[in-house]
Amino acid sequence: MFELTFDDTTLGKEDSSFKLSRISPSMIVLYLSCPLAFYYAYIAKIEIPQTRLHLLFGSGVHKAVEDMYAGSKDPFESFKKVFLREELDPEGQARFTEYYMLGQEMIKNYLEFHPTLDKLYSLQAGSQEHRFKECVANPITGEMSRIPLSGILDRLTDGNKIIEYKTSKTLWKADETRFKVQSLLYNLWFYTKFGKIADETLYFVLLKKYRQTKRDSVVQVISYKPTLEDLAGAWEEVDFILDKIESGAFERPQFGHPPYCDCFKYERVLGIKSH
């Protein structure tokens, strides 16, 4: 029988059995939303069944944009090779045609907007899918993080711009937590690597919708540039979260916790009765 083992609360970080080999923006976001879900996912390493429809769809659209920058003459074919009906569960297969047609529309919309975006932001010159796993520095104190930060930048332009592509049903809010965490940590890595803040971080949000009029918004652009104080604060916040993880702080939030949180899904898989 599975048992929760939050037994390191009296240990120092050097003795903790909850040490991680890396940290990423998505891991930080999960811990902030629910430490217990983080425990199940990254400490106990429990797997839960997940529908792959939205994940595979997003990967297909992302691959189409990526291949377009790599010189592909047919990004629609790139989408088709990733978004495969046979890779989906029965529920996803039932909606395959709906999402396949939507993906084709979103790629077409981005291709139409790309010349304008490239003229405004000089996107063409740069490297696609920049992977990293490195320790990052507090830009004010110079202290290095205790474990590496890992991530994948969708695009890094020669003009020192960080580019991220997202898909969404609705327009993003610039102050959204997930957006802030990823932006700050990617910029923290950039500052450590190059000794300066990126000129701009741009999110291109491809909206999951069909274009109804010529002026209909189907690609949203969000621009962001942090200060050194922002980056130092992000470094300190990550260090504080690692302290909490290493001390075994994995309790479920007591108030306002949504019933659809993954922590409940893990417990259903494990046969644990939620309290």
XYZ file of C-alpha atoms in Angstrom:
275
model
C 0.000 0.000 0.000
C 1.266 3.477 -0.915
C 2.095 5.715 2.045
C 2.960 9.404 2.138
C 6.450 9.871 3.543
C 6.898 13.492 4.516
C 9.489 12.526 7.126
C 12.321 14.975 6.464
C 10.824 18.009 8.197
C 13.533 18.070 10.884
C 16.454 17.484 8.530
C 18.680 20.112 6.976
C 19.013 20.431 3.228
C 22.277 18.470 3.175
C 20.512 15.372 4.589
C 17.212 15.641 2.712
C 15.960 12.658 0.742
C 13.855 15.021 -1.367
C 16.741 16.551 -3.295
C 16.101 17.161 -6.980
C 18.558 16.861 -9.854
C 16.985 19.815 -11.670
C 14.146 22.316 -11.505
C 12.056 23.774 -14.339
C 9.394 26.471 -14.738
C 6.615 23.861 -15.000
C 7.831 22.162 -11.801
C 7.809 25.493 -9.959
C 4.296 26.276 -11.224
C 3.038 22.875 -10.049
C 4.588 23.273 -6.585
C 3.086 26.753 -6.210
C -0.380 25.493 -7.163
C -0.261 22.255 -5.130
C 2.777 20.906 -3.228
C 1.031 17.544 -2.824
C 0.571 17.119 -6.578
C 4.255 18.007 -6.945
C 5.140 15.279 -4.436
C 3.166 12.637 -6.335
C 4.625 13.686 -9.698
C 8.297 14.370 -8.922
C 9.104 12.695 -5.599
C 6.927 9.557 -5.604
C 6.998 9.574 -9.453
C 3.446 8.265 -9.785
C 1.972 8.209 -13.280
C -1.685 8.946 -13.933
C -3.652 8.387 -17.146
C -3.828 11.590 -19.152
C -5.710 12.336 -22.339
C -3.164 13.279 -24.999
C -5.491 15.303 -27.229
C -4.440 18.803 -26.177
C -0.793 17.874 -25.620
C -0.464 16.254 -29.055
C -2.405 19.064 -30.704
C -0.162 21.727 -29.184
C 2.948 19.754 -30.152
C 1.703 19.496 -33.731
C 1.092 23.234 -34.072
C 4.435 23.951 -32.407
C 6.232 21.591 -34.811
C 4.616 23.299 -37.801
C 5.876 26.724 -36.678
C 9.302 25.297 -35.847
C 9.669 23.664 -39.277
C 8.498 26.854 -40.976
C 11.513 28.671 -39.512
C 13.727 25.760 -40.534
C 12.726 26.356 -44.152
C 9.936 23.816 -44.565
C 7.716 24.509 -47.546
C 4.826 22.580 -46.026
C 4.300 23.214 -42.288
C 0.838 21.673 -42.639
C 2.517 18.339 -43.329
C 4.652 18.808 -40.206
C 1.476 19.186 -38.147
C -0.045 16.133 -39.798
C 2.964 13.941 -38.917
C 2.732 14.802 -35.205
C -1.032 14.984 -34.680
C -1.863 11.343 -35.372
C -5.260 9.770 -34.702
C -3.703 6.471 -33.615
C -1.767 8.211 -30.846
C -4.982 9.327 -29.119
C -7.284 7.561 -26.678
C -10.865 6.787 -27.829
C -12.172 10.112 -26.495
C -9.462 11.986 -28.362
C -10.014 9.990 -31.542
C -13.681 10.999 -31.491
C -12.587 14.666 -31.662
C -9.645 14.147 -34.025
C -11.257 15.644 -37.149
C -12.452 18.713 -35.211
C -8.945 19.437 -33.914
C -7.215 18.496 -37.157
C -9.214 21.117 -39.049
C -8.652 23.675 -36.282
C -4.899 23.067 -36.373
C -4.791 23.626 -40.127
C -6.653 26.917 -39.633
C -4.293 28.099 -36.878
C -1.209 27.342 -38.965
C -2.706 29.192 -41.935
C -3.462 32.186 -39.695
C 0.105 32.269 -38.353
C 1.600 32.033 -41.851
C -0.449 35.061 -42.865
C 0.684 37.054 -39.842
C 4.317 35.932 -39.919
C 5.649 38.510 -42.432
C 4.311 41.334 -40.244
C 5.649 39.748 -37.058
C 9.059 39.195 -38.666
C 9.209 42.801 -39.826
C 8.342 44.050 -36.335
C 10.538 41.681 -34.319
C 13.236 40.328 -36.711
C 12.385 36.678 -36.052
C 14.022 34.953 -38.986
C 17.651 35.124 -37.820
C 18.190 32.895 -34.802
C 18.160 29.361 -33.419
C 15.111 27.184 -32.887
C 14.361 25.061 -29.794
C 17.267 26.083 -27.577
C 17.655 23.506 -24.762
C 19.527 24.173 -21.543
C 20.206 22.600 -18.154
C 22.505 24.852 -16.160
C 22.833 26.450 -12.744
C 21.772 30.100 -12.715
C 23.169 33.077 -10.837
C 21.505 35.627 -8.616
C 22.269 38.727 -10.736
C 22.833 40.920 -7.680
C 24.768 38.646 -5.283
C 26.357 36.333 -7.867
C 25.375 33.234 -5.848
C 24.766 30.162 -8.035
C 21.686 27.980 -7.721
C 22.164 24.671 -5.907
C 20.713 22.630 -8.810
C 20.431 23.296 -12.565
C 17.495 25.065 -14.160
C 16.233 23.224 -17.244
C 14.077 24.445 -20.097
C 13.525 24.705 -23.818
C 13.341 28.136 -25.403
C 11.194 27.920 -28.520
C 13.389 30.424 -30.333
C 16.363 32.634 -29.504
C 16.893 35.347 -32.100
C 20.214 36.858 -33.091
C 18.773 40.130 -31.809
C 18.724 38.787 -28.225
C 15.001 38.125 -28.098
C 13.426 35.118 -26.372
C 10.441 33.802 -28.358
C 7.775 31.443 -27.037
C 4.838 29.975 -28.979
C 1.639 29.000 -27.172
C -1.849 27.846 -28.118
C -4.891 29.025 -26.167
C -8.676 29.166 -26.381
C -8.710 32.702 -24.992
C -6.476 35.750 -24.906
C -3.722 35.612 -22.301
C -3.383 38.024 -19.421
C 0.129 39.436 -19.205
C 0.228 38.988 -15.436
C -0.731 35.293 -15.526
C 1.367 33.320 -13.005
C 2.547 30.704 -15.480
C 3.625 33.399 -17.910
C 5.577 35.246 -15.193
C 7.361 32.157 -13.870
C 8.528 30.984 -17.268
C 9.528 34.479 -18.380
C 11.509 35.215 -15.223
C 13.345 31.890 -15.157
C 14.169 31.928 -18.866
C 15.498 35.468 -18.471
C 17.441 34.401 -15.396
C 19.148 31.727 -17.494
C 19.781 34.247 -20.310
C 21.370 36.726 -17.886
C 23.617 34.016 -16.405
C 24.661 32.844 -19.879
C 25.220 36.198 -21.582
C 25.690 38.681 -18.731
C 22.769 40.892 -19.755
C 18.987 40.924 -19.818
C 17.390 39.799 -23.081
C 16.236 42.715 -25.202
C 12.687 41.363 -25.133
C 10.689 38.243 -24.304
C 7.840 37.695 -26.746
C 4.932 35.301 -26.426
C 3.070 34.569 -29.653
C -0.248 33.046 -28.624
C -1.985 31.186 -31.449
C -5.674 31.292 -30.623
C -7.786 28.165 -31.099
C -10.406 29.775 -33.310
C -11.496 30.244 -36.870
C -10.988 33.670 -38.326
C -14.367 35.310 -38.927
C -13.277 38.683 -40.341
C -10.090 40.193 -41.764
C -9.516 42.099 -38.521
C -10.292 39.172 -36.234
C -7.547 38.602 -33.637
C -6.068 35.124 -34.085
C -2.442 35.715 -32.974
C -1.777 37.595 -29.736
C 1.618 39.143 -28.954
C 2.753 39.749 -25.374
C 6.053 41.535 -24.719
C 7.966 41.436 -21.452
C 11.310 42.628 -20.095
C 12.235 42.133 -16.415
C 14.551 44.235 -14.273
C 17.589 42.923 -12.402
C 15.534 43.204 -9.215
C 12.852 41.002 -10.811
C 15.433 38.347 -11.665
C 17.057 38.466 -8.226
C 13.624 38.061 -6.655
C 12.903 35.070 -8.900
C 16.231 33.452 -7.924
C 15.462 33.915 -4.223
C 11.928 32.542 -4.675
C 13.240 29.390 -6.368
C 15.829 28.952 -3.608
C 13.064 29.321 -0.988
C 10.882 26.741 -2.783
C 13.815 24.305 -2.896
C 14.196 24.769 0.885
C 10.543 23.838 1.324
C 10.827 20.810 -0.979
C 13.960 19.543 0.765
C 12.296 19.889 4.174
C 9.302 17.796 3.069
C 6.710 20.581 2.798
C 4.158 18.830 0.570
C 0.833 19.529 2.251
C -2.245 20.122 0.145
C -3.484 23.757 0.280
C -6.230 23.990 2.896
C -8.431 26.700 1.405
C -9.830 27.262 -2.067
C -8.238 24.155 -3.541
C -9.999 23.119 -6.780
C -11.509 19.612 -6.909
C -10.010 19.069 -10.368
C -6.400 19.355 -9.110
C -4.101 16.520 -10.156
C -3.489 15.624 -6.506
C -6.966 14.057 -6.376
C -6.322 12.178 -9.625
C -3.143 10.695 -8.168
C -5.014 9.606 -5.058
C -7.739 7.903 -7.078
C -5.032 5.926 -8.901
C -3.363 5.030 -5.591
C -6.616 4.217 -3.793
C -5.991 6.910 -1.189
C -9.067 8.477 0.391
C -8.821 12.256 0.251
C -9.549 14.207 3.405
